[in-house]
């Protein structure tokens, strides 16, 4: 699992918000504003999270997170 292999929570690219959901599932939420885009480190971290069975959400507004969770559950 991703969180068990994570070196440091403050590493470059780590999501802004972390949620451990039902059954221990890892959710990483990256908050972006305006024209802000993902860095290379954030894209790499997203790939690691998804490859480990976690969920990665890019959020520009609260509705993005609500929609993502509604689609998951």
mmCIF file of C-alpha atoms in Angstrom:
data_model
loop_
_atom_site.group_PDB
_atom_site.id
_atom_site.type_symbol
_atom_site.label_atom_id
_atom_site.label_comp_id
_atom_site.label_asym_id
_atom_site.label_seq_id
_atom_site.Cartn_x
_atom_site.Cartn_y
_atom_site.Cartn_z
ATOM 1 C CA UNK A 1 0.000 0.000 0.000
ATOM 2 C CA UNK A 2 1.117 3.510 -0.759
ATOM 3 C CA UNK A 3 1.097 4.930 2.758
ATOM 4 C CA UNK A 4 3.194 2.093 4.119
ATOM 5 C CA UNK A 5 5.949 2.753 1.584
ATOM 6 C CA UNK A 6 5.852 6.537 1.824
ATOM 7 C CA UNK A 7 9.175 7.984 2.915
ATOM 8 C CA UNK A 8 8.048 11.372 4.220
ATOM 9 C CA UNK A 9 4.601 12.985 4.172
ATOM 10 C CA UNK A 10 6.203 16.343 3.352
ATOM 11 C CA UNK A 11 7.962 15.116 0.217
ATOM 12 C CA UNK A 12 7.681 17.078 -3.015
ATOM 13 C CA UNK A 13 4.473 16.292 -4.860
ATOM 14 C CA UNK A 14 2.598 14.864 -1.857
ATOM 15 C CA UNK A 15 -1.148 15.775 -1.912
ATOM 16 C CA UNK A 16 -2.333 18.784 0.086
ATOM 17 C CA UNK A 17 -5.050 16.785 1.861
ATOM 18 C CA UNK A 18 -4.922 13.123 2.845
ATOM 19 C CA UNK A 19 -7.983 11.110 3.836
ATOM 20 C CA UNK A 20 -7.944 7.534 5.037
ATOM 21 C CA UNK A 21 -11.392 6.300 4.078
ATOM 22 C CA UNK A 22 -13.447 3.202 4.736
ATOM 23 C CA UNK A 23 -11.402 0.010 4.950
ATOM 24 C CA UNK A 24 -8.177 2.045 5.073
ATOM 25 C CA UNK A 25 -8.297 3.297 1.491
ATOM 26 C CA UNK A 26 -5.909 6.198 0.828
ATOM 27 C CA UNK A 27 -7.288 9.377 -0.766
ATOM 28 C CA UNK A 28 -4.967 12.181 -1.847
ATOM 29 C CA UNK A 29 -6.525 15.544 -2.697
ATOM 30 C CA UNK A 30 -4.428 18.083 -4.567
ATOM 31 C CA UNK A 31 -5.842 21.626 -4.346
ATOM 32 C CA UNK A 32 -5.302 23.889 -7.339
ATOM 33 C CA UNK A 33 -6.443 27.441 -8.008
ATOM 34 C CA UNK A 34 -6.682 29.550 -11.113
ATOM 35 C CA UNK A 35 -4.439 28.244 -13.878
ATOM 36 C CA UNK A 36 -2.241 26.306 -11.467
ATOM 37 C CA UNK A 37 -1.152 22.921 -12.887
ATOM 38 C CA UNK A 38 0.457 19.784 -11.476
ATOM 39 C CA UNK A 39 4.228 19.685 -11.155
ATOM 40 C CA UNK A 40 6.231 16.699 -12.377
ATOM 41 C CA UNK A 41 6.610 15.588 -8.737
ATOM 42 C CA UNK A 42 2.826 15.755 -8.256
ATOM 43 C CA UNK A 43 2.202 13.678 -11.389
ATOM 44 C CA UNK A 44 4.719 11.084 -10.154
ATOM 45 C CA UNK A 45 3.085 10.994 -6.716
ATOM 46 C CA UNK A 46 -0.359 10.618 -8.353
ATOM 47 C CA UNK A 47 0.938 7.644 -10.365
ATOM 48 C CA UNK A 48 2.348 6.009 -7.201
ATOM 49 C CA UNK A 49 -0.913 6.503 -5.293
ATOM 50 C CA UNK A 50 -3.053 5.099 -8.120
ATOM 51 C CA UNK A 51 -0.671 2.157 -8.701
ATOM 52 C CA UNK A 52 -1.042 1.272 -5.017
ATOM 53 C CA UNK A 53 -4.845 1.268 -5.162
ATOM 54 C CA UNK A 54 -5.338 4.743 -3.755
ATOM 55 C CA UNK A 55 -7.504 7.533 -5.110
ATOM 56 C CA UNK A 56 -6.052 10.855 -6.293
ATOM 57 C CA UNK A 57 -8.320 13.862 -6.798
ATOM 58 C CA UNK A 58 -7.437 17.252 -8.256
ATOM 59 C CA UNK A 59 -9.713 19.850 -6.720
ATOM 60 C CA UNK A 60 -10.330 23.394 -7.867
ATOM 61 C CA UNK A 61 -13.426 23.817 -5.709
ATOM 62 C CA UNK A 62 -15.222 21.878 -2.990
ATOM 63 C CA UNK A 63 -17.737 20.579 -5.522
ATOM 64 C CA UNK A 64 -14.890 18.670 -7.250
ATOM 65 C CA UNK A 65 -14.231 16.650 -4.098
ATOM 66 C CA UNK A 66 -17.934 16.027 -3.477
ATOM 67 C CA UNK A 67 -18.399 14.836 -7.063
ATOM 68 C CA UNK A 68 -15.375 12.544 -6.883
ATOM 69 C CA UNK A 69 -16.577 10.923 -3.663
ATOM 70 C CA UNK A 70 -20.113 10.556 -5.029
ATOM 71 C CA UNK A 71 -18.665 8.716 -8.047
ATOM 72 C CA UNK A 72 -16.603 6.432 -5.809
ATOM 73 C CA UNK A 73 -19.428 5.508 -3.436
#
